[in-house]
Amino acid sequence: MLSIDEARDVVLGATRPLPPESVPLAEALDRILAAPVTAVYDVPRFVNSAMDGFALRAGPAGRTLQIVGESRAGAPASTTVGPGDAVRISTGAAVPEGADAVVMVERTREQDGGVHVEVETTAGQNLRHPGEDMREGTVVIAPGARIGPAELGVAANAGVATLRCFRRPRVVVLATGDELVPPGAPLGPGQIHDSNALTLAALARRAGAEVAHAGEVPDTPEATEAAVRAALTMADVLLCSGGVSVGAHDHVKPALAAAGVEERFWRVALRPGKPTWFGVRRQQLAFGLPGNPVSAMVTFLLFARPALLALQGADPGTPRERKRLTRAVGRHAGRDECVRVSLDGAEATPTGPQDSHVLTSMLGADALALVPRGEGELPAGSEVEVERLPR
Ligand code: AMP
Ligand code: MG
């Protein structure tokens, strides 16, 4: 059986970034940049005022100047400023020809069509110069950056209207199980509400994917194969849950094989999540995640999320930190365990019972603690590596 790290390496080894596409700025939030953003012109483009006040020629305090025009943001003055002149100016407005400083309005007094300047002004005072923010032709955002609010604003200021971003992966979630009914539907004998379709679709969206479909599939070979084939007509990544163990009603692996998905691994030395399956069909990735709700979430986080990030050209890295366990945890002799923990400073506290059907153990979890396989308990106070859960 592969270790967690080995299995993750297999997944990432099979994953290439999706091709870039042009995305209008208004739709580019959280996308990953595929090509640099270069400033089309100097920003600021023109000398402009940092203050509301008067543009003038620098000089001593106590002068009274004639107001010869106004320069507003978006409406520059056409006048030239001579030695005895001032032009009323707003923040961001172009500084008119002839002026070399701006005095703030609070240091002036208007009288009889003129303006009295109470303070000395020096050349360059309160002026913003071209290129102070960005220089024409320079790269202002490098490829690989995640586009956040600041990146959007910088791109707009740089004179750009669209960004080259990696395509978002399209995901289909198939929750297999005859026992499953959609949330809210009445439960017959032995039935349960499907939670995996929701949690996996939500996790995929948070990882930047577009979820094309998420729903339940009954446990027949025919239904499973039909659903898998339909999914592969649209999905970059297929997430199946359930049906990957060795039970008589586990049809996911044969269905994937029949649809041309080649197995890369089945089973990881992991708890929860041992039966995890992964395969590829050309550039498409398919994950057979275990049906137990905690196992499905944990194995998504360990294996599918890094793949979704890598498909978008993002760093799939899952940084680890060392924390101290506040409580003893049981160890499995042959498999590494992902214990859901809350974090407080340097301490990690298990969120409660850790069985793979206890989904409430994911509530309040900040991280997965990686408890290495071994004999007996890992005592309280032991250091463990943790991987933080994404937002
Ligand atoms: P399986 O991996 O199909 O053997 O399922 C293992 C356990 O997970 C069983 O108790 C299932 O009822 C449960 N399970 C499977 N799929 C889901 C789902 N989508 N939502 C909630 N529980 C599920
Ligand atoms: Mg099942």
PDB file of C-alpha atoms and ligand atoms in Angstrom, residues 176-177 179 219 242-243 250, ligand 2:
ATOM      1  CA  THR A 176     -22.859   6.010  -5.115  1.00  0.00           C
ATOM      2  CA  GLY A 177     -25.132   4.075  -2.807  1.00  0.00           C
ATOM      3  CA  GLU A 179     -29.144   3.862   0.600  1.00  0.00           C
ATOM      4  CA  ASP A 219     -25.535   0.548  -6.756  1.00  0.00           C
ATOM      5  CA  GLY A 242     -18.514   4.983  -2.059  1.00  0.00           C
ATOM      6  CA  GLY A 243     -18.451   1.693  -3.833  1.00  0.00           C
ATOM      7  CA  ASP A 250     -19.069  -1.932  -5.055  1.00  0.00           C
TER       8      ASP A 250
HETATM    9 MG    MG B   2     -21.827   1.956  -0.940  1.00  0.00          MG
END
